[in-house]
Amino acid sequence: MAYQDLREFLASMEGDILHIATEFDPKFEMAALLHETQSDGRVVLFDNVKGHPGVKVMGNLLSSRARIARALGTTDKKLNETYLNCKKHALEPVICAGPAPVKEVIHRAPADVSALLPILTYHEKDAAPFITCGLVMAKDPETGRRAMGIHRMMFKGGNRFGIFLANPPLSSYFQQAEEEGRALEIAVALGVDPATLLAAVVKVGSTGPDKLEVAGGLRGLPLELTPAETVDIDVLARAEIIIEGHVLPGVREQEGPFGESTGYYFSNVSPVVEVTAITHRKDFIYAALCPWTVDVDNLLSLASGTELLGQLQNQIHGVVDLELITGTCGFAAVIAVKDCQPTDVRRLIQLVLSLDLRLKIVTVVDAGVDIRNPREVSWALATRYQPDRDTVLLDKMAGYVIDPSAVESGTGSKIGFDATRGPGEQFDAVSIPAAAQAKAKSVLADSF
Ligand SMILES: Cc1cc2nc3c(=O)[nH]c(=O)nc-3n(C[C@H](O)[C@H](O)[C@H](O)COP(=O)(O)O)c2cc1C
């Protein structure tokens, strides 16, 4: 089934939602509960939001792969394959036929955004409340090509936000507008269905389908758009909230500290947004995304991990699977290979570490090792890897700007471990006869 918006998706999974009726404060308290419930696997809905009667806050939307699979109309096992397939069948958005739900309430030139939206403060040393789950939309000032990415936004009081624009294309659209002395118009969508959220972090090039079209492919249903009120952008008609505004040319201010997806605080000197309008549904749901959580692991694993695996398989024979290691913000990965020569494993390590800017540590294991089981990966590393023979070290590589250990301008070193069996290595992994295992399993199954 295809879901046209967030509330339709939530309605389809009522039993899988943890409702919190107790009043919770968007400052720290909600983040604390969202962290506590990460392993619970359910979506959390705060029904009683301090200072914002009638508003709901939702979190942990992507905390389960099974739920993401459902959003794409598939199962956990087939998620990667379905994702790649849906991405190939991009669908052009359509203009919303009736009145756009996100325009039920319109505030032009809002004086105080925090009076309207319950923006969460996540961590003890965060400089201010931050929007973390906003899909920032903009158009290439020259070609008109649409972009949509997640970019954190720090609330600075009144109608002002700081915006972290590290990644293209939004960073380059802004640079271009600024060089011409113009502001960059943006619109930020909050509260979208999970497939649209995923599409926002998918890598798309500067040609071919854009992220809105990819979102249509992942949803199996085109996005519905409607013209914004104060900027020249067609926005998501079925989002819960749209924030419209201008990124100001020539203005930079302190932004952060903010507890990032790395699990550390990070500050920057960033551009500033002035909000020109906010539109929302009457009883809107505000979407929260805790930065250092399984939600972010799942976002990265599907959008980056699956893409990377596809690219590697196109170039090196024998690459079977890839997993970004949970909690590492996509900085560490394990790759499984079959029938790969040591020289090919070295080539693979060099390739993957240069293809993915974030990736810093990669371990390659034989296909029989379960790459999603840390015990098995550590076992392979401890028993099949010889440091002097099996290490690939690359220095002065372009790294990732939010890596706290990277030296200036995101430059750093990278390492790969070949934990596959070398040619001729004969050591036998222990095993128990299949019949004995079957008996043990059947007796245990009967006794519970
Ligand atoms: C949870 C999360 C938060 C992100 N926050 C930012 C951010 O604050 N600033 C930024 O420039 N990129 C951020 N990104 C990355 C961009 O959204 C990402 O580069 C982009 O959408 C990927 O596609 P593109 O670069 O091809 O457009 C974030 C990604 C994720 C998954």
Short mmCIF file of C-alpha atoms and ligand atoms in Angstrom, two decimals:
data_model
loop_
_atom_site.label_atom_id
_atom_site.label_comp_id
_atom_site.label_asym_id
_atom_site.label_seq_id
_atom_site.Cartn_x
_atom_site.Cartn_y
_atom_site.Cartn_z
CA MET A 1 0.00 0.00 0.00
CA ALA A 2 1.23 3.51 -0.81
CA TYR A 3 0.89 6.23 1.84
CA GLN A 4 0.08 9.76 0.74
CA ASP A 5 1.32 11.45 3.91
CA LEU A 6 2.60 10.99 7.44
CA ARG A 7 -0.79 10.80 9.12
CA GLU A 8 -2.05 8.15 6.72
CA PHE A 9 1.07 6.10 7.50
CA LEU A 10 0.63 6.55 11.27
CA ALA A 11 -3.07 5.60 11.04
CA SER A 12 -2.07 2.32 9.38
CA MET A 13 0.08 1.33 12.36
CA GLU A 14 -1.89 2.50 15.40
CA GLY A 15 -0.86 -0.57 17.44
CA ASP A 16 2.79 0.24 16.81
CA ILE A 17 2.61 3.72 18.40
CA LEU A 18 3.57 4.59 21.96
CA HIS A 19 1.26 7.46 23.04
CA ILE A 20 2.60 9.65 25.84
CA ALA A 21 -0.28 11.38 27.61
CA THR A 22 1.85 12.97 30.38
CA GLU A 23 2.88 16.56 29.65
CA PHE A 24 6.42 16.66 28.20
CA ASP A 25 8.62 19.69 27.65
CA PRO A 26 10.26 20.06 24.19
CA LYS A 27 13.32 21.22 26.11
CA PHE A 28 15.34 18.06 26.95
CA GLU A 29 12.43 15.93 28.23
CA MET A 30 11.25 14.69 24.83
CA ALA A 31 14.79 13.83 23.70
CA ALA A 32 15.29 11.89 26.93
CA LEU A 33 12.19 9.79 26.31
CA LEU A 34 13.02 9.25 22.63
CA HIS A 35 16.47 7.92 23.62
CA GLU A 36 15.01 5.67 26.32
CA THR A 37 12.59 4.13 23.80
CA GLN A 38 15.02 3.54 20.92
CA SER A 39 15.15 -0.20 21.49
CA ASP A 40 11.36 -0.36 21.99
CA GLY A 41 10.97 -0.07 18.21
CA ARG A 42 7.67 1.86 18.34
CA VAL A 43 6.96 5.36 17.03
CA VAL A 44 6.43 7.81 19.89
CA LEU A 45 3.62 10.40 19.85
CA PHE A 46 3.64 13.07 22.55
CA ASP A 47 -0.03 14.00 22.88
CA ASN A 48 0.48 16.65 25.58
CA VAL A 49 3.18 19.13 24.58
CA LYS A 50 4.15 21.76 27.15
CA GLY A 51 3.30 25.25 25.89
CA HIS A 52 1.59 24.00 22.71
CA PRO A 53 -1.95 22.78 23.38
CA GLY A 54 -3.50 20.72 20.55
CA VAL A 55 -0.12 20.01 18.93
CA LYS A 56 1.54 16.58 18.79
CA VAL A 57 5.24 15.77 18.54
CA MET A 58 6.35 12.55 16.85
CA GLY A 59 9.71 10.78 17.15
CA ASN A 60 11.49 7.49 16.41
CA LEU A 61 9.72 7.16 13.05
CA LEU A 62 12.64 5.27 11.49
CA SER A 63 13.75 3.31 14.55
CA SER A 64 12.77 0.00 12.95
CA ARG A 65 13.86 -1.33 9.55
CA ALA A 66 10.64 -3.35 9.37
CA ARG A 67 8.66 -0.10 9.55
CA ILE A 68 10.74 1.49 6.81
CA ALA A 69 10.19 -1.63 4.73
CA ARG A 70 6.44 -1.27 5.25
CA ALA A 71 6.59 2.35 4.10
CA LEU A 72 8.13 1.08 0.86
CA GLY A 73 5.60 -1.75 0.57
CA THR A 74 8.14 -4.53 1.17
CA THR A 75 9.77 -6.68 3.87
CA ASP A 76 12.96 -6.13 5.87
CA LYS A 77 14.77 -8.86 3.88
CA LYS A 78 13.93 -7.30 0.53
CA LEU A 79 14.37 -3.69 1.66
CA ASN A 80 17.67 -2.95 -0.12
CA GLU A 81 16.57 -4.58 -3.36
CA THR A 82 13.18 -2.80 -3.28
CA TYR A 83 14.83 0.52 -2.52
CA LEU A 84 17.13 0.25 -5.56
CA ASN A 85 14.27 -0.86 -7.74
CA CYS A 86 11.88 1.92 -6.63
CA LYS A 87 14.64 4.48 -7.13
CA LYS A 88 14.81 3.48 -10.78
CA HIS A 89 11.08 4.18 -11.19
CA ALA A 90 11.06 7.84 -10.22
CA LEU A 91 7.69 9.63 -10.52
CA GLU A 92 7.24 13.31 -11.38
CA PRO A 93 5.28 15.19 -8.66
CA VAL A 94 1.79 16.50 -9.41
CA ILE A 95 0.07 19.73 -8.36
CA CYS A 96 -2.35 19.10 -5.49
CA ALA A 97 -5.89 18.98 -6.91
CA GLY A 98 -7.90 20.39 -3.99
CA PRO A 99 -6.93 22.79 -1.20
CA ALA A 100 -3.48 21.86 0.14
CA PRO A 101 -3.76 20.41 3.67
CA VAL A 102 -0.56 22.20 4.72
CA LYS A 103 -2.27 25.55 4.00
CA GLU A 104 -5.06 25.10 6.55
CA VAL A 105 -3.40 27.76 8.71
CA ILE A 106 -1.18 30.50 7.25
CA HIS A 107 1.06 32.86 9.24
CA ARG A 108 2.76 35.50 7.13
CA ALA A 109 5.81 37.22 8.63
CA PRO A 110 5.58 35.40 11.99
CA ALA A 111 7.10 37.44 14.83
CA ASP A 112 8.10 34.47 16.99
CA VAL A 113 8.43 31.01 15.42
CA SER A 114 8.82 29.33 18.83
CA ALA A 115 5.31 30.48 19.79
CA LEU A 116 3.99 28.45 16.84
CA LEU A 117 6.27 25.37 16.77
CA PRO A 118 7.51 23.18 19.65
CA ILE A 119 11.14 23.11 18.50
CA LEU A 120 13.06 20.55 20.56
CA THR A 121 16.24 21.15 22.51
CA TYR A 122 17.98 17.76 22.43
CA HIS A 123 21.18 17.94 24.46
CA GLU A 124 22.47 19.57 27.60
CA LYS A 125 25.01 21.83 25.85
CA ASP A 126 23.01 22.59 22.68
CA ALA A 127 23.11 26.34 22.12
CA ALA A 128 19.37 26.57 21.38
CA PRO A 129 16.40 24.56 20.11
CA PHE A 130 17.21 22.91 16.73
CA ILE A 131 15.04 21.72 13.84
CA THR A 132 16.59 18.35 12.90
CA CYS A 133 13.96 16.74 10.69
CA GLY A 134 13.31 19.54 8.20
CA LEU A 135 13.50 18.78 4.48
CA VAL A 136 15.02 21.96 3.09
CA MET A 137 13.85 22.61 -0.47
CA ALA A 138 15.39 25.09 -2.92
CA LYS A 139 15.92 25.64 -6.65
CA ASP A 140 19.17 25.98 -8.57
CA PRO A 141 19.28 29.76 -9.22
CA GLU A 142 20.46 29.10 -12.79
CA THR A 143 18.71 25.94 -14.02
CA GLY A 144 15.72 25.75 -11.67
CA ARG A 145 16.59 22.15 -10.71
CA ARG A 146 14.93 21.22 -7.42
CA ALA A 147 16.91 20.14 -4.34
CA MET A 148 15.74 18.73 -1.02
CA GLY A 149 18.02 17.73 1.89
CA ILE A 150 18.05 17.50 5.66
CA HIS A 151 19.91 20.51 7.11
CA ARG A 152 19.91 21.31 10.81
CA MET A 153 18.50 24.73 11.77
CA MET A 154 19.24 26.54 15.01
CA PHE A 155 16.46 28.77 16.38
CA LYS A 156 17.90 32.21 17.08
CA GLY A 157 14.77 33.97 18.35
CA GLY A 158 11.99 35.82 16.50
CA ASN A 159 11.97 34.75 12.86
CA ARG A 160 15.69 33.87 12.56
CA PHE A 161 17.48 30.55 12.24
CA GLY A 162 21.07 29.50 11.61
CA ILE A 163 21.33 26.81 8.89
CA PHE A 164 24.17 24.30 8.47
CA LEU A 165 24.84 24.14 4.73
CA ALA A 166 27.81 21.77 4.49
CA ASN A 167 26.59 19.63 1.60
CA PRO A 168 25.79 20.32 -2.02
CA PRO A 169 23.61 21.00 -3.84
CA LEU A 170 22.06 23.42 -1.31
CA SER A 171 25.47 24.76 -0.26
CA SER A 172 26.38 25.49 -3.89
CA TYR A 173 22.94 26.98 -4.71
CA PHE A 174 23.47 29.36 -1.81
CA GLN A 175 27.03 30.16 -2.86
CA GLN A 176 25.80 30.99 -6.36
CA ALA A 177 22.95 33.21 -5.11
CA GLU A 178 25.33 34.94 -2.70
CA GLU A 179 27.87 35.65 -5.45
CA GLU A 180 25.07 37.47 -7.27
CA GLY A 181 24.21 39.38 -4.08
CA ARG A 182 20.85 37.65 -3.75
CA ALA A 183 19.20 35.68 -0.96
CA LEU A 184 18.41 32.00 -1.58
CA GLU A 185 14.72 31.22 -1.22
CA ILE A 186 14.02 28.04 0.73
CA ALA A 187 11.03 26.11 2.08
CA VAL A 188 11.37 23.57 4.88
CA ALA A 189 8.93 20.66 5.08
CA LEU A 190 8.33 19.07 8.49
CA GLY A 191 6.27 15.93 9.05
CA VAL A 192 6.41 13.76 5.92
CA ASP A 193 5.91 10.05 5.24
CA PRO A 194 8.99 7.85 5.81
CA ALA A 195 9.68 7.23 2.10
CA THR A 196 9.86 10.98 1.42
CA LEU A 197 12.16 11.41 4.41
CA LEU A 198 14.46 8.72 2.99
CA ALA A 199 14.44 10.33 -0.44
CA ALA A 200 15.75 13.55 1.12
CA VAL A 201 19.08 11.88 1.94
CA VAL A 202 19.44 9.78 -1.20
CA LYS A 203 22.39 10.78 -3.38
CA VAL A 204 21.22 12.11 -6.72
CA GLY A 205 23.48 13.71 -9.29
CA SER A 206 23.02 17.03 -11.00
CA THR A 207 21.14 15.34 -13.87
CA GLY A 208 18.47 12.63 -13.94
CA PRO A 209 15.58 12.38 -11.48
CA ASP A 210 15.65 14.86 -8.60
CA LYS A 211 14.85 13.91 -5.01
CA LEU A 212 11.15 14.79 -5.33
CA GLU A 213 10.86 12.37 -8.24
CA VAL A 214 12.84 9.73 -6.31
CA ALA A 215 10.41 10.23 -3.38
CA GLY A 216 7.55 9.45 -5.78
CA GLY A 217 9.32 6.25 -6.83
CA LEU A 218 9.96 5.13 -3.25
CA ARG A 219 6.36 5.90 -2.22
CA GLY A 220 4.89 4.32 -5.34
CA LEU A 221 2.81 7.51 -5.50
CA PRO A 222 3.79 10.96 -6.85
CA LEU A 223 4.34 13.74 -4.33
CA GLU A 224 1.66 16.43 -4.35
CA LEU A 225 2.93 20.00 -4.57
CA THR A 226 1.44 23.45 -4.01
CA PRO A 227 2.96 26.91 -4.56
CA ALA A 228 4.44 28.46 -1.41
CA GLU A 229 3.02 31.76 -0.09
CA THR A 230 6.09 33.99 -0.05
CA VAL A 231 8.82 32.19 -2.05
CA ASP A 232 8.91 30.85 -5.61
CA ILE A 233 8.99 27.14 -4.65
CA ASP A 234 6.40 24.41 -5.02
CA VAL A 235 6.20 22.84 -1.56
CA LEU A 236 4.91 19.48 -0.25
CA ALA A 237 1.15 19.97 -0.05
CA ARG A 238 0.68 17.08 2.40
CA ALA A 239 3.48 17.94 4.85
CA GLU A 240 2.40 18.83 8.38
CA ILE A 241 4.28 22.16 8.40
CA ILE A 242 6.09 24.35 5.85
CA ILE A 243 8.52 27.08 6.88
CA GLU A 244 9.29 29.58 4.12
CA GLY A 245 12.25 31.94 4.17
CA HIS A 246 15.40 33.47 2.74
CA VAL A 247 19.02 32.52 3.40
CA LEU A 248 20.61 35.96 3.69
CA PRO A 249 23.62 36.79 1.48
CA GLY A 250 26.81 37.92 3.21
CA VAL A 251 25.65 36.98 6.73
CA ARG A 252 27.45 34.39 8.90
CA GLU A 253 26.87 33.80 12.59
CA GLN A 254 27.83 31.31 15.26
CA GLU A 255 25.68 28.16 14.93
CA GLY A 256 25.92 25.53 17.67
CA PRO A 257 27.18 23.84 19.66
CA PHE A 258 24.80 21.09 18.70
CA GLY A 259 24.98 17.39 19.64
CA GLU A 260 25.46 15.87 16.16
CA SER A 261 24.93 12.41 14.59
CA THR A 262 28.52 11.60 15.62
CA GLY A 263 27.52 11.67 19.30
CA TYR A 264 29.62 14.82 19.91
CA TYR A 265 28.94 18.54 20.02
CA PHE A 266 29.81 20.45 16.87
CA SER A 267 29.79 24.20 16.17
CA ASN A 268 30.07 26.16 12.97
CA VAL A 269 29.84 29.69 11.63
CA SER A 270 26.85 29.38 9.34
CA PRO A 271 24.42 31.31 7.14
CA VAL A 272 21.22 32.77 8.57
CA VAL A 273 17.58 32.30 7.50
CA GLU A 274 14.82 34.85 7.91
CA VAL A 275 11.39 33.22 7.99
CA THR A 276 8.79 34.87 5.76
CA ALA A 277 5.82 32.54 6.40
CA ILE A 278 4.74 29.38 8.20
CA THR A 279 1.83 27.28 7.01
CA HIS A 280 0.52 24.17 8.73
CA ARG A 281 -2.38 21.81 9.26
CA LYS A 282 -4.87 22.78 11.99
CA ASP A 283 -3.84 19.94 14.33
CA PHE A 284 -0.28 19.50 13.11
CA ILE A 285 2.27 16.86 14.13
CA TYR A 286 5.79 18.22 14.66
CA ALA A 287 8.50 15.73 13.59
CA ALA A 288 11.55 15.22 15.81
CA LEU A 289 14.72 13.32 14.90
CA CYS A 290 17.28 12.59 17.63
CA PRO A 291 20.72 12.93 16.05
CA TRP A 292 22.70 10.03 17.53
CA THR A 293 20.18 7.20 17.29
CA VAL A 294 19.10 4.11 15.36
CA ASP A 295 16.79 6.39 13.34
CA VAL A 296 19.81 8.10 11.82
CA ASP A 297 21.65 4.76 11.44
CA ASN A 298 18.70 3.47 9.43
CA LEU A 299 18.50 6.60 7.28
CA LEU A 300 22.19 6.37 6.43
CA SER A 301 22.24 2.63 6.02
CA LEU A 302 19.57 2.62 3.35
CA ALA A 303 20.43 5.78 1.47
CA SER A 304 24.25 5.56 1.67
CA GLY A 305 24.97 1.88 2.43
CA THR A 306 22.77 0.43 -0.29
CA GLU A 307 24.03 2.92 -2.87
CA LEU A 308 27.63 2.17 -2.01
CA LEU A 309 27.12 -1.57 -2.25
CA GLY A 310 25.63 -1.15 -5.73
CA GLN A 311 28.60 0.97 -6.86
CA LEU A 312 31.13 -1.55 -5.52
CA GLN A 313 29.37 -4.50 -7.11
CA ASN A 314 29.52 -2.70 -10.45
CA GLN A 315 33.29 -2.37 -10.20
CA ILE A 316 34.68 -5.35 -8.27
CA HIS A 317 33.76 -8.99 -8.70
CA GLY A 318 32.78 -10.92 -5.55
CA VAL A 319 31.33 -8.12 -3.36
CA VAL A 320 28.35 -9.69 -1.60
CA ASP A 321 27.08 -7.35 1.12
CA LEU A 322 27.85 -4.15 3.05
CA GLU A 323 26.76 -2.89 6.45
CA LEU A 324 27.40 0.55 7.95
CA ILE A 325 28.16 -0.07 11.60
CA THR A 326 25.48 1.22 13.93
CA GLY A 327 26.41 4.23 16.06
CA THR A 328 29.32 5.32 13.84
CA CYS A 329 27.45 7.95 11.78
CA GLY A 330 28.44 6.04 8.64
CA PHE A 331 32.17 6.34 9.42
CA ALA A 332 32.73 2.55 9.73
CA ALA A 333 31.56 -0.37 7.58
CA VAL A 334 31.94 -4.11 7.13
CA ILE A 335 31.95 -5.66 3.64
CA ALA A 336 31.50 -9.35 2.82
CA VAL A 337 33.23 -10.82 -0.24
CA LYS A 338 33.33 -14.21 -1.95
CA ASP A 339 36.20 -15.61 -4.06
CA CYS A 340 38.12 -12.34 -3.96
CA GLN A 341 41.91 -12.35 -4.42
CA PRO A 342 43.96 -10.37 -1.82
CA THR A 343 44.84 -7.79 -4.49
CA ASP A 344 41.14 -7.32 -5.25
CA VAL A 345 40.40 -6.88 -1.53
CA ARG A 346 43.06 -4.14 -1.40
CA ARG A 347 41.56 -2.50 -4.47
CA LEU A 348 38.12 -2.76 -2.88
CA ILE A 349 39.33 -1.07 0.31
CA GLN A 350 40.98 1.76 -1.61
CA LEU A 351 37.91 2.22 -3.79
CA VAL A 352 35.31 2.27 -1.01
CA LEU A 353 37.35 4.65 1.15
CA SER A 354 37.69 7.11 -1.71
CA LEU A 355 34.11 6.78 -2.98
CA ASP A 356 32.47 7.63 0.34
CA LEU A 357 33.60 10.81 2.03
CA ARG A 358 32.23 9.78 5.43
CA LEU A 359 33.69 6.29 5.49
CA LYS A 360 36.93 6.06 7.47
CA ILE A 361 37.29 2.47 8.69
CA VAL A 362 36.41 -0.60 6.63
CA THR A 363 36.73 -4.28 7.48
CA VAL A 364 36.43 -6.90 4.74
CA VAL A 365 35.36 -10.44 5.73
CA ASP A 366 34.51 -13.69 3.94
CA ALA A 367 30.88 -14.19 2.92
CA GLY A 368 30.27 -16.88 5.58
CA VAL A 369 30.74 -14.28 8.35
CA ASP A 370 27.53 -12.55 9.48
CA ILE A 371 28.36 -8.86 8.96
CA ARG A 372 25.40 -7.80 11.15
CA ASN A 373 26.74 -9.78 14.12
CA PRO A 374 29.55 -7.85 15.89
CA ARG A 375 30.80 -11.06 17.57
CA GLU A 376 31.38 -12.75 14.23
CA VAL A 377 33.07 -9.70 12.71
CA SER A 378 35.42 -9.37 15.72
CA TRP A 379 36.15 -13.10 15.46
CA ALA A 380 37.12 -12.80 11.79
CA LEU A 381 39.28 -9.77 12.53
CA ALA A 382 41.00 -11.45 15.48
CA THR A 383 41.72 -14.70 13.65
CA ARG A 384 42.12 -13.95 9.93
CA TYR A 385 43.82 -10.57 9.93
CA GLN A 386 47.60 -10.01 10.23
CA PRO A 387 48.39 -6.31 10.81
CA ASP A 388 51.63 -6.20 8.77
CA ARG A 389 50.12 -8.03 5.81
CA ASP A 390 46.45 -7.03 5.79
CA THR A 391 46.28 -3.29 6.57
CA VAL A 392 45.63 -0.57 4.01
CA LEU A 393 46.34 2.91 5.36
CA LEU A 394 45.48 6.00 3.32
CA ASP A 395 46.47 9.44 4.53
CA LYS A 396 45.61 13.02 3.55
CA MET A 397 42.16 11.94 2.38
CA ALA A 398 39.15 14.25 2.16
CA GLY A 399 37.19 13.38 5.28
CA TYR A 400 33.91 14.50 6.76
CA VAL A 401 33.51 17.91 8.31
CA ILE A 402 31.62 16.73 11.42
CA ASP A 403 34.20 14.03 12.29
CA PRO A 404 35.56 15.36 15.60
CA SER A 405 38.95 13.70 15.01
CA ALA A 406 39.44 15.09 11.50
CA VAL A 407 42.07 17.76 11.20
CA GLU A 408 41.31 21.13 9.71
CA SER A 409 38.91 21.34 6.76
CA GLY A 410 37.84 17.73 7.16
CA THR A 411 41.10 16.13 5.97
CA GLY A 412 42.07 12.86 7.63
CA SER A 413 43.40 9.36 7.23
CA LYS A 414 41.50 6.16 6.51
CA ILE A 415 42.14 2.50 7.21
CA GLY A 416 41.05 -0.86 5.83
CA PHE A 417 41.43 -4.31 7.38
CA ASP A 418 41.50 -7.39 5.20
CA ALA A 419 40.01 -9.99 7.56
CA THR A 420 39.42 -12.56 4.84
CA ARG A 421 41.28 -15.86 4.80
CA GLY A 422 44.50 -15.55 2.84
CA PRO A 423 45.13 -17.95 -0.09
CA GLY A 424 46.09 -21.40 1.19
CA GLU A 425 45.01 -20.70 4.78
CA GLN A 426 43.51 -23.98 5.85
CA PHE A 427 42.32 -23.46 9.46
CA ASP A 428 38.92 -25.00 9.98
CA ALA A 429 36.06 -23.16 11.72
CA VAL A 430 34.42 -25.34 14.35
CA SER A 431 31.04 -26.90 13.62
CA ILE A 432 28.53 -29.30 15.19
CA PRO A 433 26.87 -32.01 13.06
CA ALA A 434 23.60 -30.85 11.53
CA ALA A 435 21.56 -33.72 13.02
CA ALA A 436 22.70 -32.84 16.55
CA GLN A 437 21.84 -29.17 15.97
CA ALA A 438 18.40 -30.11 14.64
CA LYS A 439 17.69 -32.26 17.71
CA ALA A 440 18.76 -29.49 20.10
CA LYS A 441 16.55 -26.98 18.31
CA SER A 442 13.51 -29.22 18.27
CA VAL A 443 13.80 -30.15 21.96
CA LEU A 444 14.21 -26.50 22.89
CA ALA A 445 11.27 -25.47 20.72
CA ASP A 446 9.05 -28.08 22.47
CA SER A 447 10.09 -26.99 25.94
CA PHE A 448 8.97 -23.35 25.55
C1 LIG B 1 20.18 12.94 9.87
C2 LIG B 1 20.90 13.75 8.84
C3 LIG B 1 21.19 15.09 9.10
C4 LIG B 1 21.85 15.86 8.17
N1 LIG B 1 22.13 17.17 8.46
C5 LIG B 1 22.80 17.93 7.57
C6 LIG B 1 23.10 19.31 7.85
O1 LIG B 1 22.78 19.83 8.92
N2 LIG B 1 23.78 20.02 6.91
C7 LIG B 1 24.17 19.47 5.72
O2 LIG B 1 24.75 20.16 4.91
N3 LIG B 1 23.87 18.18 5.42
C8 LIG B 1 23.21 17.40 6.32
N4 LIG B 1 22.90 16.10 6.02
C9 LIG B 1 23.26 15.57 4.72
C10 LIG B 1 22.37 16.06 3.64
O3 LIG B 1 20.99 15.97 3.91
C11 LIG B 1 22.79 15.18 2.45
O4 LIG B 1 24.08 15.57 2.05
C12 LIG B 1 22.08 15.28 1.25
O5 LIG B 1 20.74 15.32 1.41
C13 LIG B 1 22.50 14.04 0.43
O6 LIG B 1 22.23 14.20 -0.79
P1 LIG B 1 22.90 15.26 -1.79
O7 LIG B 1 24.14 15.77 -1.08
O8 LIG B 1 23.21 14.47 -3.00
O9 LIG B 1 21.83 16.27 -2.00
C14 LIG B 1 22.24 15.30 6.94
C15 LIG B 1 21.94 13.96 6.66
C16 LIG B 1 21.29 13.19 7.60
C17 LIG B 1 20.98 11.75 7.30
#
